[in-house]
Amino acid sequence: MSASTSPPSPHPPDVPVRRARLAVANLFVVNAIVLGSIVPWLPEIKADIGLSNAALGSAIAIGPVAGIVFGTAVGGLIGRWGSRRAATIGALVQLLGLPVIALAPSWWVLAAGVLVVGGTDTLTDAAMNAHGLRVQRRYGRTIIASFHAGWSSGAVIGGLIGSAALAAGVPRVVHMGGMAVLLAVLVLVGFRFLLPGADHQERPEEEVRINDDGTAARQGALQALRLAPTILLGLGLMLTAAGMVEDSAATWGALHLRGSVGASAFVAGLGFVATQSAMVVGRATGDRLVDRFGARQVATSGSALASAGMLLAALAPVPWLVVVGFGLAGLGIATLFPLGLAAAGEIPGVRSGDGIAVVSLLARTGFLVGPPLVGVVADATSLRLALLVVVAAGLVGTAASRLLATRAT
């Protein structure tokens, strides 16, 4: 069984659909700016509260843990509220975490703010992807990767604004509180232009099996897993592998460049920059590639490229080749998340929100497993050898990507 795609529309999208595309893109950018706004302040927050490295790490870990726990209810909430309302509510509640984190006087308050951001991110992420699929069906061609390109760009924008505020001496609460207000306005304005109506109306009724009262016949994550266990678990495995590749640059890139190949402090940061920059490029061009070659070919080639890039990053003897390796890995995984989530939202008989929620939950679990697994292997051998675990994960992702559709039809 492979994930299907919606048939192309014979007519170009009308003005409301084009506005809805911009509104969904707005949600992706806002979501990324929230996360990007926090990162530059973490060293200052750590020093102000007097946290150890382990204490700061444990507070940050509350985010993905909350996301996984809360993720079990996401499909039901999207089914009850619709992706339009669910994405907006999730985004607005998530913004409340910014001033909490900014004002945190203790580990507990910091953890509470991270919990709000991480827990609601699960809802926002799944709902905005589900709504993006609605817009994509109206367009009749692949546009989902462009939303994820916006997310990657938003993360860079948020980080740059935060870094600039920090360098200019802007108080933390002024920056993060001001960003929360500004982003809330953007979310509320964008809400007006999202598609109204039920999420299933762009899909043929036989695919979602609508009851006489207009509700979906099968509801919830467990029902989705019963209906399509192979493809949902396979897509989750593909995104887990992609997450391990992406995280390797963020968590281990600088350490590997400095410790394994003797790079300078400046060059050590380029592994992460190369990965994220390549992901922006890959996502900006990914939609056209999918429409031409099909999701399966793009994902399979991308996963293989990611494995080759990580192999180069792990074994290259000089810094510039390591940076190139991380860049190739980022380019390879660029389309995997948008394609995996889109495929999960197009499974016949499964509501889009349920399918996306299940795969997103599985992918988040991978973000928790990857870093400690690499760390354990690195302590037992070396970081260079430990990164080969990520290479192996990429190969697993290559195999799992075979579940995707061969070509949009």
mmCIF file of C-alpha atoms in Angstrom:
data_model
loop_
_atom_site.group_PDB
_atom_site.id
_atom_site.type_symbol
_atom_site.label_atom_id
_atom_site.label_comp_id
_atom_site.label_asym_id
_atom_site.label_seq_id
_atom_site.Cartn_x
_atom_site.Cartn_y
_atom_site.Cartn_z
ATOM 1 C CA MET A 1 0.000 0.000 0.000
ATOM 2 C CA SER A 2 1.339 3.444 -0.857
ATOM 3 C CA ALA A 3 0.147 6.901 0.016
ATOM 4 C CA SER A 4 -1.954 8.507 -2.669
ATOM 5 C CA THR A 5 -2.197 12.107 -3.768
ATOM 6 C CA SER A 6 -5.118 14.227 -4.864
ATOM 7 C CA PRO A 7 -5.888 14.512 -8.581
ATOM 8 C CA PRO A 8 -4.826 17.766 -10.197
ATOM 9 C CA SER A 9 -7.421 20.487 -10.562
ATOM 10 C CA PRO A 10 -8.210 21.558 -14.136
ATOM 11 C CA HIS A 11 -8.642 25.172 -12.986
ATOM 12 C CA PRO A 12 -6.132 27.563 -11.419
ATOM 13 C CA PRO A 13 -6.760 28.396 -7.747
ATOM 14 C CA ASP A 14 -9.078 31.316 -7.087
ATOM 15 C CA VAL A 15 -8.313 34.307 -4.861
ATOM 16 C CA PRO A 16 -9.645 32.781 -1.587
ATOM 17 C CA VAL A 17 -7.487 29.691 -2.088
ATOM 18 C CA ARG A 18 -4.394 31.774 -2.810
ATOM 19 C CA ARG A 19 -5.087 33.802 0.325
ATOM 20 C CA ALA A 20 -5.500 30.591 2.288
ATOM 21 C CA ARG A 21 -2.074 29.483 1.072
ATOM 22 C CA LEU A 22 -0.546 32.681 2.448
ATOM 23 C CA ALA A 23 -2.436 32.208 5.726
ATOM 24 C CA VAL A 24 -1.083 28.674 6.143
ATOM 25 C CA ALA A 25 2.424 29.876 5.299
ATOM 26 C CA ASN A 26 1.939 32.534 7.978
ATOM 27 C CA LEU A 27 1.215 29.816 10.556
ATOM 28 C CA PHE A 28 4.376 27.931 9.639
ATOM 29 C CA VAL A 29 6.539 31.056 9.869
ATOM 30 C CA VAL A 30 5.008 32.126 13.198
ATOM 31 C CA ASN A 31 5.533 28.650 14.655
ATOM 32 C CA ALA A 32 9.201 28.710 13.681
ATOM 33 C CA ILE A 33 9.789 32.252 14.950
ATOM 34 C CA VAL A 34 8.495 31.213 18.380
ATOM 35 C CA LEU A 35 11.095 28.485 18.656
ATOM 36 C CA GLY A 36 13.828 30.610 17.065
ATOM 37 C CA SER A 37 13.141 33.451 19.509
ATOM 38 C CA ILE A 38 13.960 31.289 22.526
ATOM 39 C CA VAL A 39 17.298 29.780 21.500
ATOM 40 C CA PRO A 40 19.511 32.930 21.626
ATOM 41 C CA TRP A 41 18.427 33.665 25.209
ATOM 42 C CA LEU A 42 19.138 30.241 26.695
ATOM 43 C CA PRO A 43 22.691 31.048 27.907
ATOM 44 C CA GLU A 44 21.442 34.198 29.656
ATOM 45 C CA ILE A 45 18.461 32.371 31.165
ATOM 46 C CA LYS A 46 20.798 29.650 32.406
ATOM 47 C CA ALA A 47 23.083 32.207 34.069
ATOM 48 C CA ASP A 48 20.252 34.296 35.579
ATOM 49 C CA ILE A 49 18.530 31.315 37.193
ATOM 50 C CA GLY A 50 21.834 29.642 38.107
ATOM 51 C CA LEU A 51 21.185 26.356 36.324
ATOM 52 C CA SER A 52 23.707 23.657 35.590
ATOM 53 C CA ASN A 53 24.003 22.245 32.079
ATOM 54 C CA ALA A 54 22.064 19.170 33.166
ATOM 55 C CA ALA A 55 19.309 21.275 34.741
ATOM 56 C CA LEU A 56 18.919 23.419 31.634
ATOM 57 C CA GLY A 57 18.876 20.317 29.452
ATOM 58 C CA SER A 58 16.200 18.685 31.580
ATOM 59 C CA ALA A 59 14.031 21.815 31.391
ATOM 60 C CA ILE A 60 14.349 21.949 27.601
ATOM 61 C CA ALA A 61 13.549 18.223 27.374
ATOM 62 C CA ILE A 62 10.120 18.956 28.881
ATOM 63 C CA GLY A 63 9.114 20.326 25.464
ATOM 64 C CA PRO A 64 9.368 17.161 23.361
ATOM 65 C CA VAL A 65 8.097 15.045 26.236
ATOM 66 C CA ALA A 66 5.008 17.255 26.539
ATOM 67 C CA GLY A 67 4.602 17.086 22.781
ATOM 68 C CA ILE A 68 4.609 13.300 22.814
ATOM 69 C CA VAL A 69 2.170 13.049 25.736
ATOM 70 C CA PHE A 70 -0.184 15.674 24.351
ATOM 71 C CA GLY A 71 0.193 14.283 20.850
ATOM 72 C CA THR A 72 -2.082 11.348 21.653
ATOM 73 C CA ALA A 73 -5.044 13.744 21.829
ATOM 74 C CA VAL A 74 -4.176 15.898 18.819
ATOM 75 C CA GLY A 75 -6.066 13.891 16.200
ATOM 76 C CA GLY A 76 -9.252 14.057 18.231
ATOM 77 C CA LEU A 77 -8.949 17.805 18.781
ATOM 78 C CA ILE A 78 -8.425 18.450 15.073
ATOM 79 C CA GLY A 79 -11.449 16.251 14.314
ATOM 80 C CA ARG A 80 -13.575 18.158 16.838
ATOM 81 C CA TRP A 81 -12.455 21.710 16.065
ATOM 82 C CA GLY A 82 -11.282 21.404 12.470
ATOM 83 C CA SER A 83 -7.736 22.166 11.370
ATOM 84 C CA ARG A 84 -8.516 25.887 10.950
ATOM 85 C CA ARG A 85 -9.506 26.457 14.564
ATOM 86 C CA ALA A 86 -7.095 23.892 15.989
ATOM 87 C CA ALA A 87 -4.047 25.484 14.339
ATOM 88 C CA THR A 88 -5.096 28.959 15.458
ATOM 89 C CA ILE A 89 -5.849 27.956 19.050
ATOM 90 C CA GLY A 90 -2.611 26.003 19.276
ATOM 91 C CA ALA A 91 -0.581 28.937 17.919
ATOM 92 C CA LEU A 92 -2.157 31.459 20.301
ATOM 93 C CA VAL A 93 -1.718 29.292 23.388
ATOM 94 C CA GLN A 94 1.854 28.522 22.366
ATOM 95 C CA LEU A 95 2.657 32.244 22.377
ATOM 96 C CA LEU A 96 1.784 32.414 26.084
ATOM 97 C CA GLY A 97 4.910 30.393 26.754
ATOM 98 C CA LEU A 98 7.238 33.165 25.522
ATOM 99 C CA PRO A 99 6.727 35.680 28.369
ATOM 100 C CA VAL A 100 6.672 32.836 30.888
ATOM 101 C CA ILE A 101 10.102 31.692 29.718
ATOM 102 C CA ALA A 102 11.365 35.286 29.619
ATOM 103 C CA LEU A 103 10.338 35.980 33.227
ATOM 104 C CA ALA A 104 11.183 32.546 34.653
ATOM 105 C CA PRO A 105 12.785 32.956 38.123
ATOM 106 C CA SER A 106 13.336 29.231 38.649
ATOM 107 C CA TRP A 107 13.692 25.873 36.943
ATOM 108 C CA TRP A 108 10.031 25.084 37.572
ATOM 109 C CA VAL A 109 8.703 28.212 35.874
ATOM 110 C CA LEU A 110 11.099 27.752 32.960
ATOM 111 C CA ALA A 111 9.941 24.147 32.596
ATOM 112 C CA ALA A 112 6.309 25.303 32.690
ATOM 113 C CA GLY A 113 6.928 27.746 29.857
ATOM 114 C CA VAL A 114 8.729 25.095 27.818
ATOM 115 C CA LEU A 115 5.856 22.696 28.497
ATOM 116 C CA VAL A 116 3.369 25.198 27.063
ATOM 117 C CA VAL A 117 5.478 25.785 23.951
ATOM 118 C CA GLY A 118 6.302 22.113 23.381
ATOM 119 C CA GLY A 119 2.874 20.707 24.161
ATOM 120 C CA THR A 120 0.943 23.111 21.948
ATOM 121 C CA ASP A 121 3.524 22.796 19.172
ATOM 122 C CA THR A 122 2.241 19.265 18.581
ATOM 123 C CA LEU A 123 -1.289 20.540 17.968
ATOM 124 C CA THR A 124 -0.204 23.505 15.872
ATOM 125 C CA ASP A 125 2.165 21.410 13.772
ATOM 126 C CA ALA A 126 -0.372 18.706 12.925
ATOM 127 C CA ALA A 127 -3.253 21.126 12.352
ATOM 128 C CA MET A 128 -1.369 23.536 10.083
ATOM 129 C CA ASN A 129 -0.075 20.610 8.015
ATOM 130 C CA ALA A 130 -3.617 19.233 7.750
ATOM 131 C CA HIS A 131 -4.906 22.620 6.625
ATOM 132 C CA GLY A 132 -2.008 22.925 4.218
ATOM 133 C CA LEU A 133 -3.196 19.693 2.624
ATOM 134 C CA ARG A 134 -6.669 21.182 2.192
ATOM 135 C CA VAL A 135 -5.133 24.102 0.322
ATOM 136 C CA GLN A 136 -2.919 21.762 -1.716
ATOM 137 C CA ARG A 137 -5.967 19.783 -2.838
ATOM 138 C CA ARG A 138 -7.606 23.010 -4.003
ATOM 139 C CA TYR A 139 -4.434 23.927 -5.892
ATOM 140 C CA GLY A 140 -4.283 20.542 -7.619
ATOM 141 C CA ARG A 141 -0.485 20.423 -7.426
ATOM 142 C CA THR A 142 2.141 19.920 -4.756
ATOM 143 C CA ILE A 143 2.782 22.960 -2.544
ATOM 144 C CA ILE A 144 3.315 21.373 0.879
ATOM 145 C CA ALA A 145 7.116 21.674 0.828
ATOM 146 C CA SER A 146 6.850 25.436 0.339
ATOM 147 C CA PHE A 147 5.168 25.694 3.734
ATOM 148 C CA HIS A 148 8.070 23.856 5.332
ATOM 149 C CA ALA A 149 10.503 26.126 3.516
ATOM 150 C CA GLY A 150 8.704 28.987 5.247
ATOM 151 C CA TRP A 151 9.206 27.225 8.572
ATOM 152 C CA SER A 152 12.952 26.877 7.986
ATOM 153 C CA SER A 153 13.169 30.536 7.002
ATOM 154 C CA GLY A 154 11.132 31.544 10.055
ATOM 155 C CA ALA A 155 13.502 29.705 12.365
ATOM 156 C CA VAL A 156 16.403 31.688 10.928
ATOM 157 C CA ILE A 157 14.435 34.955 11.201
ATOM 158 C CA GLY A 158 13.482 34.277 14.815
ATOM 159 C CA GLY A 159 17.046 33.436 15.738
ATOM 160 C CA LEU A 160 18.427 36.542 14.051
ATOM 161 C CA ILE A 161 15.891 38.852 15.720
ATOM 162 C CA GLY A 162 16.602 37.293 19.103
ATOM 163 C CA SER A 163 20.345 37.568 18.621
ATOM 164 C CA ALA A 164 20.012 41.206 17.541
ATOM 165 C CA ALA A 165 17.847 42.017 20.563
ATOM 166 C CA LEU A 166 20.347 40.367 22.862
ATOM 167 C CA ALA A 167 23.280 42.225 21.297
ATOM 168 C CA ALA A 168 21.423 45.553 21.500
ATOM 169 C CA GLY A 169 20.701 45.120 25.199
ATOM 170 C CA VAL A 170 16.935 44.813 24.794
ATOM 171 C CA PRO A 171 15.445 43.305 27.981
ATOM 172 C CA ARG A 172 14.491 39.681 27.508
ATOM 173 C CA VAL A 173 10.866 40.188 28.524
ATOM 174 C CA VAL A 174 10.508 43.133 26.133
ATOM 175 C CA HIS A 175 11.765 41.082 23.196
ATOM 176 C CA MET A 176 9.877 37.873 23.928
ATOM 177 C CA GLY A 177 6.730 39.603 25.163
ATOM 178 C CA GLY A 178 6.737 41.941 22.179
ATOM 179 C CA MET A 179 7.184 39.020 19.791
ATOM 180 C CA ALA A 180 4.272 37.206 21.447
ATOM 181 C CA VAL A 181 1.955 40.188 20.872
ATOM 182 C CA LEU A 182 3.106 40.768 17.289
ATOM 183 C CA LEU A 183 2.826 37.089 16.355
ATOM 184 C CA ALA A 184 -0.618 36.822 17.976
ATOM 185 C CA VAL A 185 -1.824 39.652 15.731
ATOM 186 C CA LEU A 186 -0.444 37.842 12.668
ATOM 187 C CA VAL A 187 -2.197 34.617 13.687
ATOM 188 C CA LEU A 188 -5.549 36.339 14.237
ATOM 189 C CA VAL A 189 -5.347 38.227 10.946
ATOM 190 C CA GLY A 190 -4.403 35.043 9.093
ATOM 191 C CA PHE A 191 -7.319 33.124 10.643
ATOM 192 C CA ARG A 192 -9.761 35.154 8.534
ATOM 193 C CA PHE A 193 -8.237 33.786 5.328
ATOM 194 C CA LEU A 194 -7.988 30.092 6.198
ATOM 195 C CA LEU A 195 -10.435 27.768 4.435
ATOM 196 C CA PRO A 196 -13.835 27.527 6.140
ATOM 197 C CA GLY A 197 -15.841 24.359 6.485
ATOM 198 C CA ALA A 198 -15.070 20.761 7.344
ATOM 199 C CA ASP A 199 -11.627 19.323 6.669
ATOM 200 C CA HIS A 200 -12.963 16.377 4.680
ATOM 201 C CA GLN A 201 -14.816 18.367 2.030
ATOM 202 C CA GLU A 202 -11.867 18.427 -0.411
ATOM 203 C CA ARG A 203 -11.558 14.626 -0.271
ATOM 204 C CA PRO A 204 -13.880 12.165 -2.046
ATOM 205 C CA GLU A 205 -16.410 10.774 0.426
ATOM 206 C CA GLU A 206 -15.373 7.191 -0.212
ATOM 207 C CA GLU A 207 -11.867 8.032 1.039
ATOM 208 C CA VAL A 208 -12.939 9.317 4.447
ATOM 209 C CA ARG A 209 -16.184 7.310 4.676
ATOM 210 C CA ILE A 210 -18.484 10.084 5.848
ATOM 211 C CA ASN A 211 -21.522 9.159 7.931
ATOM 212 C CA ASP A 212 -24.971 10.459 7.100
ATOM 213 C CA ASP A 213 -24.599 13.256 9.664
ATOM 214 C CA GLY A 214 -21.420 14.514 7.981
ATOM 215 C CA THR A 215 -18.950 13.183 10.531
ATOM 216 C CA ALA A 216 -16.045 10.903 9.759
ATOM 217 C CA ALA A 217 -16.859 7.235 10.247
ATOM 218 C CA ARG A 218 -13.508 6.427 11.854
ATOM 219 C CA GLN A 219 -11.997 8.740 14.418
ATOM 220 C CA GLY A 220 -8.841 8.813 16.498
ATOM 221 C CA ALA A 221 -5.210 7.803 16.322
ATOM 222 C CA LEU A 222 -5.795 4.201 17.378
ATOM 223 C CA GLN A 223 -8.392 3.710 14.665
ATOM 224 C CA ALA A 224 -5.990 5.205 12.141
ATOM 225 C CA LEU A 225 -3.297 2.743 13.203
ATOM 226 C CA ARG A 226 -5.723 -0.157 12.892
ATOM 227 C CA LEU A 227 -6.684 0.943 9.386
ATOM 228 C CA ALA A 228 -3.208 1.587 8.008
ATOM 229 C CA PRO A 229 -0.528 0.297 10.411
ATOM 230 C CA THR A 230 2.099 -0.438 7.766
ATOM 231 C CA ILE A 231 2.129 2.929 6.066
ATOM 232 C CA LEU A 232 1.759 4.975 9.279
ATOM 233 C CA LEU A 233 4.551 3.125 11.071
ATOM 234 C CA GLY A 234 6.681 3.201 7.922
ATOM 235 C CA LEU A 235 6.209 6.935 7.465
ATOM 236 C CA GLY A 236 6.952 7.447 11.155
ATOM 237 C CA LEU A 237 10.168 5.474 10.709
ATOM 238 C CA MET A 238 11.135 7.596 7.698
ATOM 239 C CA LEU A 239 10.624 10.812 9.652
ATOM 240 C CA THR A 240 12.410 9.419 12.710
ATOM 241 C CA ALA A 241 15.436 8.823 10.501
ATOM 242 C CA ALA A 242 15.138 12.320 9.020
ATOM 243 C CA GLY A 243 14.922 13.766 12.510
ATOM 244 C CA MET A 244 18.085 11.987 13.572
ATOM 245 C CA VAL A 245 19.939 13.418 10.568
ATOM 246 C CA GLU A 246 18.663 16.951 11.238
ATOM 247 C CA ASP A 247 19.425 16.744 14.954
ATOM 248 C CA SER A 248 22.947 15.436 14.349
ATOM 249 C CA ALA A 249 24.007 18.791 12.917
ATOM 250 C CA ALA A 250 22.418 20.755 15.759
ATOM 251 C CA THR A 251 23.552 18.559 18.646
ATOM 252 C CA TRP A 252 26.820 17.078 17.432
ATOM 253 C CA GLY A 253 27.980 19.146 14.438
ATOM 254 C CA ALA A 254 30.059 21.717 16.311
ATOM 255 C CA LEU A 255 31.493 19.123 18.698
ATOM 256 C CA HIS A 256 32.481 16.869 15.808
ATOM 257 C CA LEU A 257 34.062 19.672 13.798
ATOM 258 C CA ARG A 258 36.118 20.919 16.739
ATOM 259 C CA GLY A 259 36.976 17.641 18.397
ATOM 260 C CA SER A 260 37.367 15.284 15.439
ATOM 261 C CA VAL A 261 38.897 17.477 12.727
ATOM 262 C CA GLY A 262 40.226 20.477 14.672
ATOM 263 C CA ALA A 263 38.040 23.208 13.164
ATOM 264 C CA SER A 264 38.048 26.738 14.552
ATOM 265 C CA ALA A 265 35.154 27.977 16.690
ATOM 266 C CA PHE A 266 33.710 29.868 13.725
ATOM 267 C CA VAL A 267 33.923 26.944 11.311
ATOM 268 C CA ALA A 268 32.488 24.607 13.948
ATOM 269 C CA GLY A 269 29.165 26.433 13.723
ATOM 270 C CA LEU A 270 28.977 26.086 9.959
ATOM 271 C CA GLY A 271 27.797 22.474 10.034
ATOM 272 C CA PHE A 272 24.428 23.534 11.469
ATOM 273 C CA VAL A 273 24.247 26.575 9.172
ATOM 274 C CA ALA A 274 24.967 24.414 6.128
ATOM 275 C CA THR A 275 22.273 21.911 7.098
ATOM 276 C CA GLN A 276 19.553 24.516 7.662
ATOM 277 C CA SER A 277 20.472 26.558 4.576
ATOM 278 C CA ALA A 278 20.384 23.462 2.381
ATOM 279 C CA MET A 279 16.990 22.522 3.848
ATOM 280 C CA VAL A 280 15.580 25.912 2.838
ATOM 281 C CA VAL A 281 16.833 25.395 -0.729
ATOM 282 C CA GLY A 282 15.542 21.818 -0.860
ATOM 283 C CA ARG A 283 12.113 22.770 0.422
ATOM 284 C CA ALA A 284 11.823 25.754 -1.893
ATOM 285 C CA THR A 285 12.424 23.526 -4.924
ATOM 286 C CA GLY A 286 10.900 20.290 -3.627
ATOM 287 C CA ASP A 287 7.325 20.808 -4.804
ATOM 288 C CA ARG A 288 8.342 21.056 -8.460
ATOM 289 C CA LEU A 289 10.499 17.942 -8.157
ATOM 290 C CA VAL A 290 7.648 15.971 -6.604
ATOM 291 C CA ASP A 291 5.227 16.978 -9.366
ATOM 292 C CA ARG A 292 7.762 15.918 -11.985
ATOM 293 C CA PHE A 293 9.237 12.730 -10.506
ATOM 294 C CA GLY A 294 6.784 11.642 -7.800
ATOM 295 C CA ALA A 295 7.038 11.614 -4.026
ATOM 296 C CA ARG A 296 8.653 8.186 -3.816
ATOM 297 C CA GLN A 297 11.542 9.030 -6.138
ATOM 298 C CA VAL A 298 12.224 12.348 -4.435
ATOM 299 C CA ALA A 299 12.094 10.883 -0.933
ATOM 300 C CA THR A 300 14.165 7.820 -1.795
ATOM 301 C CA SER A 301 16.822 9.883 -3.529
ATOM 302 C CA GLY A 302 16.777 12.402 -0.702
ATOM 303 C CA SER A 303 17.217 9.761 1.995
ATOM 304 C CA ALA A 304 20.094 8.198 0.089
ATOM 305 C CA LEU A 305 21.728 11.616 -0.350
ATOM 306 C CA ALA A 306 21.320 12.278 3.381
ATOM 307 C CA SER A 307 23.077 9.003 4.207
ATOM 308 C CA ALA A 308 25.913 9.812 1.805
ATOM 309 C CA GLY A 309 26.214 13.306 3.258
ATOM 310 C CA MET A 310 26.359 12.000 6.819
ATOM 311 C CA LEU A 311 28.962 9.425 5.803
ATOM 312 C CA LEU A 312 31.098 12.235 4.386
ATOM 313 C CA ALA A 313 30.535 14.363 7.496
ATOM 314 C CA ALA A 314 31.495 11.478 9.772
ATOM 315 C CA LEU A 315 34.650 10.324 7.989
ATOM 316 C CA ALA A 316 36.021 13.402 6.171
ATOM 317 C CA PRO A 317 39.506 14.354 7.407
ATOM 318 C CA VAL A 318 39.224 18.132 6.895
ATOM 319 C CA PRO A 319 36.633 20.652 8.180
ATOM 320 C CA TRP A 320 35.363 21.938 4.835
ATOM 321 C CA LEU A 321 34.439 18.444 3.680
ATOM 322 C CA VAL A 322 32.589 17.836 6.958
ATOM 323 C CA VAL A 323 30.605 21.042 6.384
ATOM 324 C CA VAL A 324 29.822 19.945 2.822
ATOM 325 C CA GLY A 325 28.664 16.600 4.185
ATOM 326 C CA PHE A 326 26.254 18.241 6.614
ATOM 327 C CA GLY A 327 24.964 20.449 3.799
ATOM 328 C CA LEU A 328 24.297 17.435 1.560
ATOM 329 C CA ALA A 329 22.512 15.722 4.454
ATOM 330 C CA GLY A 330 20.296 18.769 4.950
ATOM 331 C CA LEU A 331 19.482 18.909 1.254
ATOM 332 C CA GLY A 332 18.604 15.212 1.316
ATOM 333 C CA ILE A 333 16.151 15.382 4.203
ATOM 334 C CA ALA A 334 14.603 18.710 3.164
ATOM 335 C CA THR A 335 11.455 17.224 1.612
ATOM 336 C CA LEU A 336 11.026 14.203 3.884
ATOM 337 C CA PHE A 337 8.918 15.862 6.585
ATOM 338 C CA PRO A 338 6.524 17.625 4.191
ATOM 339 C CA LEU A 339 6.178 14.494 2.041
ATOM 340 C CA GLY A 340 5.763 12.157 5.008
ATOM 341 C CA LEU A 341 3.135 14.296 6.700
ATOM 342 C CA ALA A 342 1.321 14.882 3.404
ATOM 343 C CA ALA A 343 1.222 11.141 2.713
ATOM 344 C CA ALA A 344 -0.124 10.495 6.215
ATOM 345 C CA GLY A 345 -2.905 12.984 5.533
ATOM 346 C CA GLU A 346 -3.972 11.321 2.286
ATOM 347 C CA ILE A 347 -4.464 7.704 3.413
ATOM 348 C CA PRO A 348 -7.865 6.416 2.214
ATOM 349 C CA GLY A 349 -10.313 5.970 5.071
ATOM 350 C CA VAL A 350 -8.213 7.951 7.571
ATOM 351 C CA ARG A 351 -8.907 11.552 8.521
ATOM 352 C CA SER A 352 -6.038 13.879 7.605
ATOM 353 C CA GLY A 353 -5.632 15.126 11.162
ATOM 354 C CA ASP A 354 -5.451 11.601 12.586
ATOM 355 C CA GLY A 355 -2.888 10.375 10.086
ATOM 356 C CA ILE A 356 -0.678 13.426 10.469
ATOM 357 C CA ALA A 357 -0.930 13.323 14.269
ATOM 358 C CA VAL A 358 0.186 9.685 14.413
ATOM 359 C CA VAL A 359 3.190 10.160 12.129
ATOM 360 C CA SER A 360 4.173 13.435 13.814
ATOM 361 C CA LEU A 361 4.037 11.720 17.203
ATOM 362 C CA LEU A 362 6.276 8.899 15.996
ATOM 363 C CA ALA A 363 8.724 11.398 14.500
ATOM 364 C CA ARG A 364 8.945 13.337 17.781
ATOM 365 C CA THR A 365 9.782 10.137 19.596
ATOM 366 C CA GLY A 366 12.754 9.797 17.264
ATOM 367 C CA PHE A 367 14.049 13.225 18.256
ATOM 368 C CA LEU A 368 14.242 11.928 21.837
ATOM 369 C CA VAL A 369 15.913 8.622 20.965
ATOM 370 C CA GLY A 370 18.531 9.915 18.513
ATOM 371 C CA PRO A 371 20.696 12.225 20.666
ATOM 372 C CA PRO A 372 21.195 9.858 23.617
ATOM 373 C CA LEU A 373 21.823 6.911 21.279
ATOM 374 C CA VAL A 374 24.579 8.780 19.453
ATOM 375 C CA GLY A 375 25.943 9.993 22.781
ATOM 376 C CA VAL A 376 26.175 6.495 24.246
ATOM 377 C CA VAL A 377 27.987 5.162 21.182
ATOM 378 C CA ALA A 378 30.298 8.204 21.181
ATOM 379 C CA ASP A 379 31.248 7.632 24.828
ATOM 380 C CA ALA A 380 31.974 3.975 24.104
ATOM 381 C CA THR A 381 33.935 4.605 20.881
ATOM 382 C CA SER A 382 34.243 8.067 19.306
ATOM 383 C CA LEU A 383 31.913 10.721 17.932
ATOM 384 C CA ARG A 384 33.195 10.017 14.428
ATOM 385 C CA LEU A 385 32.061 6.395 14.680
ATOM 386 C CA ALA A 386 28.873 7.319 16.527
ATOM 387 C CA LEU A 387 27.730 9.425 13.582
ATOM 388 C CA LEU A 388 27.673 6.227 11.538
ATOM 389 C CA VAL A 389 24.535 5.397 13.539
ATOM 390 C CA VAL A 390 22.913 8.364 11.797
ATOM 391 C CA VAL A 391 24.153 7.049 8.436
ATOM 392 C CA ALA A 392 22.412 3.761 9.195
ATOM 393 C CA ALA A 393 19.241 5.635 10.153
ATOM 394 C CA GLY A 394 19.308 7.370 6.782
ATOM 395 C CA LEU A 395 19.461 4.004 5.035
ATOM 396 C CA VAL A 396 16.445 2.842 7.036
ATOM 397 C CA GLY A 397 14.647 6.002 5.939
ATOM 398 C CA THR A 398 15.520 5.195 2.334
ATOM 399 C CA ALA A 399 13.806 1.834 2.635
ATOM 400 C CA ALA A 400 10.752 3.311 4.378
ATOM 401 C CA SER A 401 10.348 5.986 1.699
ATOM 402 C CA ARG A 402 9.276 3.256 -0.725
ATOM 403 C CA LEU A 403 5.831 3.534 0.860
ATOM 404 C CA LEU A 404 5.238 6.871 -0.844
ATOM 405 C CA ALA A 405 3.366 7.237 -4.122
ATOM 406 C CA THR A 406 5.416 6.908 -7.297
ATOM 407 C CA ARG A 407 3.947 10.006 -8.949
ATOM 408 C CA ALA A 408 1.141 12.477 -8.401
ATOM 409 C CA THR A 409 -1.870 11.402 -10.393
#
